[in-house]
Amino acid sequence: MGNDRKAEIEVSRLLNRQLATTFTMSTTTKKTGKTQRSAIADVVAREYTIHLHKRLHGVSFKKRAPKAIKEIKAFATKSMGTTDVRLDPQLNKKVWEAGIKGCPYRLRVRISRKRNDEEGATERLYSYVQAVNVKSAKGLQTALVEDA
């Protein structure tokens, strides 16, 4: 009986080896459906409303305005996909208008993605963030701006 069992195990190993060679899973990478596109053609400007109040929740008073500036930069990086983000001085004044602890609850901004024409630029595109004057930033949707 011992020999029969050994023969049975050997047969099952051979069958498993044959099945493994005939029914292997594909090792090729799957396409994600995304196509590569040129970032240079993506010069665009959009208007966003940034809800600073929720981004500054729990931040101590003496760190609110600096944190707001960092959050605006992070928002621009995420929405435009550029690591080089430049802020307009008027936007900085708008954030700091009421002091270090009195940041606006919502801020309407225009973020423009532009070509970087500087000589030794590491990034091909940069984002420029400007403040937009509106009566109330509440309830406004993201809008594409035509003059880029």
mmCIF file of C-alpha atoms in Angstrom:
data_model
loop_
_atom_site.group_PDB
_atom_site.id
_atom_site.type_symbol
_atom_site.label_atom_id
_atom_site.label_comp_id
_atom_site.label_asym_id
_atom_site.label_seq_id
_atom_site.Cartn_x
_atom_site.Cartn_y
_atom_site.Cartn_z
ATOM 1 C CA MET A 1 0.000 0.000 0.000
ATOM 2 C CA GLY A 2 2.932 2.294 0.603
ATOM 3 C CA ASN A 3 4.050 2.032 -3.028
ATOM 4 C CA ASP A 4 0.546 2.758 -4.309
ATOM 5 C CA ARG A 5 0.380 5.918 -2.217
ATOM 6 C CA LYS A 6 3.795 7.075 -3.463
ATOM 7 C CA ALA A 7 2.751 6.472 -7.056
ATOM 8 C CA GLU A 8 -0.480 8.376 -6.474
ATOM 9 C CA ILE A 9 1.412 11.357 -5.036
ATOM 10 C CA GLU A 10 3.845 11.304 -7.950
ATOM 11 C CA VAL A 11 0.993 11.280 -10.488
ATOM 12 C CA SER A 12 -0.754 14.177 -8.742
ATOM 13 C CA ARG A 13 2.510 16.170 -8.718
ATOM 14 C CA LEU A 14 2.971 15.606 -12.438
ATOM 15 C CA LEU A 15 -0.620 16.601 -13.148
ATOM 16 C CA ASN A 16 -0.280 19.730 -11.022
ATOM 17 C CA ARG A 17 2.927 20.629 -12.838
ATOM 18 C CA GLN A 18 1.225 20.199 -16.222
ATOM 19 C CA LEU A 19 -1.788 22.220 -15.130
ATOM 20 C CA ALA A 20 0.456 24.918 -13.747
ATOM 21 C CA THR A 21 2.219 25.276 -17.077
ATOM 22 C CA THR A 22 -0.962 25.303 -19.145
ATOM 23 C CA PHE A 23 -3.127 27.513 -16.952
ATOM 24 C CA THR A 24 -0.744 30.169 -15.691
ATOM 25 C CA MET A 25 -2.042 33.662 -15.127
ATOM 26 C CA SER A 26 -0.868 36.392 -17.404
ATOM 27 C CA THR A 27 2.085 38.371 -16.103
ATOM 28 C CA THR A 28 1.561 41.309 -18.432
ATOM 29 C CA THR A 29 0.547 44.593 -16.886
ATOM 30 C CA LYS A 30 -3.007 45.719 -17.319
ATOM 31 C CA LYS A 31 -3.849 49.000 -18.967
ATOM 32 C CA THR A 32 -5.446 51.495 -16.640
ATOM 33 C CA GLY A 33 -7.303 53.238 -19.429
ATOM 34 C CA LYS A 34 -5.440 56.508 -18.900
ATOM 35 C CA THR A 35 -3.616 57.969 -21.853
ATOM 36 C CA GLN A 36 -0.436 59.968 -21.660
ATOM 37 C CA ARG A 37 -0.928 63.598 -22.528
ATOM 38 C CA SER A 38 1.308 66.607 -22.818
ATOM 39 C CA ALA A 39 1.377 68.792 -19.737
ATOM 40 C CA ILE A 40 2.502 71.761 -21.804
ATOM 41 C CA ALA A 41 -0.888 71.922 -23.522
ATOM 42 C CA ASP A 42 -2.618 72.077 -20.141
ATOM 43 C CA VAL A 43 -2.429 75.831 -19.588
ATOM 44 C CA VAL A 44 -5.712 76.534 -17.847
ATOM 45 C CA ALA A 45 -7.285 78.794 -15.219
ATOM 46 C CA ARG A 46 -10.092 77.867 -12.824
ATOM 47 C CA GLU A 47 -11.876 79.572 -9.960
ATOM 48 C CA TYR A 48 -12.253 77.576 -6.756
ATOM 49 C CA THR A 49 -13.735 78.187 -3.337
ATOM 50 C CA ILE A 50 -11.399 76.993 -0.600
ATOM 51 C CA HIS A 51 -13.136 76.238 2.689
ATOM 52 C CA LEU A 52 -10.371 77.376 5.032
ATOM 53 C CA HIS A 53 -12.480 77.030 8.176
ATOM 54 C CA LYS A 54 -12.525 73.237 7.962
ATOM 55 C CA ARG A 55 -8.831 73.124 7.070
ATOM 56 C CA LEU A 56 -7.890 75.259 10.082
ATOM 57 C CA HIS A 57 -10.100 73.467 12.604
ATOM 58 C CA GLY A 58 -8.133 72.782 15.755
ATOM 59 C CA VAL A 59 -5.143 74.910 14.737
ATOM 60 C CA SER A 60 -3.936 77.250 17.474
ATOM 61 C CA PHE A 61 -4.523 80.977 17.010
ATOM 62 C CA LYS A 62 -0.901 81.933 16.470
ATOM 63 C CA LYS A 63 -0.533 79.427 13.633
ATOM 64 C CA ARG A 64 -3.782 79.994 11.733
ATOM 65 C CA ALA A 65 -2.724 82.439 8.999
ATOM 66 C CA PRO A 66 0.575 80.648 8.229
ATOM 67 C CA LYS A 67 -1.300 77.324 8.135
ATOM 68 C CA ALA A 68 -3.917 78.888 5.819
ATOM 69 C CA ILE A 69 -1.169 79.854 3.360
ATOM 70 C CA LYS A 70 0.208 76.297 3.482
ATOM 71 C CA GLU A 71 -3.276 74.856 2.942
ATOM 72 C CA ILE A 72 -3.873 77.122 -0.079
ATOM 73 C CA LYS A 73 -0.585 75.918 -1.580
ATOM 74 C CA ALA A 74 -1.496 72.289 -0.875
ATOM 75 C CA PHE A 75 -4.925 72.796 -2.478
ATOM 76 C CA ALA A 76 -3.335 74.324 -5.598
ATOM 77 C CA THR A 77 -0.827 71.465 -5.813
ATOM 78 C CA LYS A 78 -3.587 68.875 -5.572
ATOM 79 C CA SER A 79 -6.010 70.552 -7.976
ATOM 80 C CA MET A 80 -3.508 71.564 -10.669
ATOM 81 C CA GLY A 81 -0.923 68.815 -10.299
ATOM 82 C CA THR A 82 2.076 71.153 -10.089
ATOM 83 C CA THR A 83 4.575 71.251 -7.264
ATOM 84 C CA ASP A 84 5.631 74.833 -8.047
ATOM 85 C CA VAL A 85 2.893 77.062 -6.577
ATOM 86 C CA ARG A 86 3.204 80.859 -6.438
ATOM 87 C CA LEU A 87 0.882 83.102 -4.454
ATOM 88 C CA ASP A 88 -0.166 86.603 -5.418
ATOM 89 C CA PRO A 89 0.770 89.257 -2.809
ATOM 90 C CA GLN A 90 -2.881 90.423 -2.773
ATOM 91 C CA LEU A 91 -3.958 86.910 -1.773
ATOM 92 C CA ASN A 92 -1.463 86.999 1.084
ATOM 93 C CA LYS A 93 -2.912 90.354 2.197
ATOM 94 C CA LYS A 94 -6.440 88.931 2.016
ATOM 95 C CA VAL A 95 -5.524 85.994 4.273
ATOM 96 C CA TRP A 96 -3.674 88.208 6.767
ATOM 97 C CA GLU A 97 -6.290 91.036 6.601
ATOM 98 C CA ALA A 98 -7.784 90.267 10.032
ATOM 99 C CA GLY A 99 -4.492 89.293 11.656
ATOM 100 C CA ILE A 100 -2.864 85.975 12.417
ATOM 101 C CA LYS A 101 -5.946 84.398 13.992
ATOM 102 C CA GLY A 102 -8.775 85.933 11.954
ATOM 103 C CA CYS A 103 -8.560 84.053 8.667
ATOM 104 C CA PRO A 104 -11.575 84.125 6.339
ATOM 105 C CA TYR A 105 -13.869 81.091 6.526
ATOM 106 C CA ARG A 106 -14.005 80.697 2.750
ATOM 107 C CA LEU A 107 -11.773 82.136 0.075
ATOM 108 C CA ARG A 108 -12.510 82.415 -3.636
ATOM 109 C CA VAL A 109 -9.314 81.961 -5.641
ATOM 110 C CA ARG A 110 -8.309 81.803 -9.291
ATOM 111 C CA ILE A 111 -5.617 79.199 -9.908
ATOM 112 C CA SER A 112 -3.815 79.492 -13.252
ATOM 113 C CA ARG A 113 -1.520 76.775 -14.535
ATOM 114 C CA LYS A 114 1.159 78.475 -16.651
ATOM 115 C CA ARG A 115 4.273 77.529 -18.597
ATOM 116 C CA ASN A 116 7.564 78.025 -16.790
ATOM 117 C CA ASP A 117 9.837 79.952 -19.188
ATOM 118 C CA GLU A 118 12.693 80.460 -16.732
ATOM 119 C CA GLU A 119 16.179 79.342 -17.742
ATOM 120 C CA GLY A 120 16.997 76.583 -15.215
ATOM 121 C CA ALA A 121 13.459 75.541 -14.302
ATOM 122 C CA THR A 122 13.027 72.038 -12.909
ATOM 123 C CA GLU A 123 9.244 72.056 -13.414
ATOM 124 C CA ARG A 124 7.706 72.774 -16.817
ATOM 125 C CA LEU A 125 4.524 74.244 -15.347
ATOM 126 C CA TYR A 126 3.675 76.324 -12.301
ATOM 127 C CA SER A 127 0.452 77.406 -10.615
ATOM 128 C CA TYR A 128 -0.302 81.043 -9.837
ATOM 129 C CA VAL A 129 -2.959 81.651 -7.180
ATOM 130 C CA GLN A 130 -4.882 84.942 -7.021
ATOM 131 C CA ALA A 131 -7.692 86.124 -4.772
ATOM 132 C CA VAL A 132 -11.044 86.867 -6.421
ATOM 133 C CA ASN A 133 -13.275 89.532 -4.907
ATOM 134 C CA VAL A 134 -16.794 88.223 -4.345
ATOM 135 C CA LYS A 135 -19.510 89.378 -1.979
ATOM 136 C CA SER A 136 -19.860 85.894 -0.482
ATOM 137 C CA ALA A 137 -17.790 82.826 -1.358
ATOM 138 C CA LYS A 138 -20.473 80.525 0.012
ATOM 139 C CA GLY A 139 -22.257 78.210 -2.429
ATOM 140 C CA LEU A 140 -20.137 79.034 -5.478
ATOM 141 C CA GLN A 141 -19.047 76.201 -7.763
ATOM 142 C CA THR A 142 -15.741 75.637 -9.523
ATOM 143 C CA ALA A 143 -15.675 77.592 -12.774
ATOM 144 C CA LEU A 144 -13.374 77.490 -15.781
ATOM 145 C CA VAL A 145 -11.932 80.921 -16.608
ATOM 146 C CA GLU A 146 -11.552 81.680 -20.303
ATOM 147 C CA ASP A 147 -8.632 84.194 -20.198
ATOM 148 C CA ALA A 148 -5.802 81.952 -19.136
#
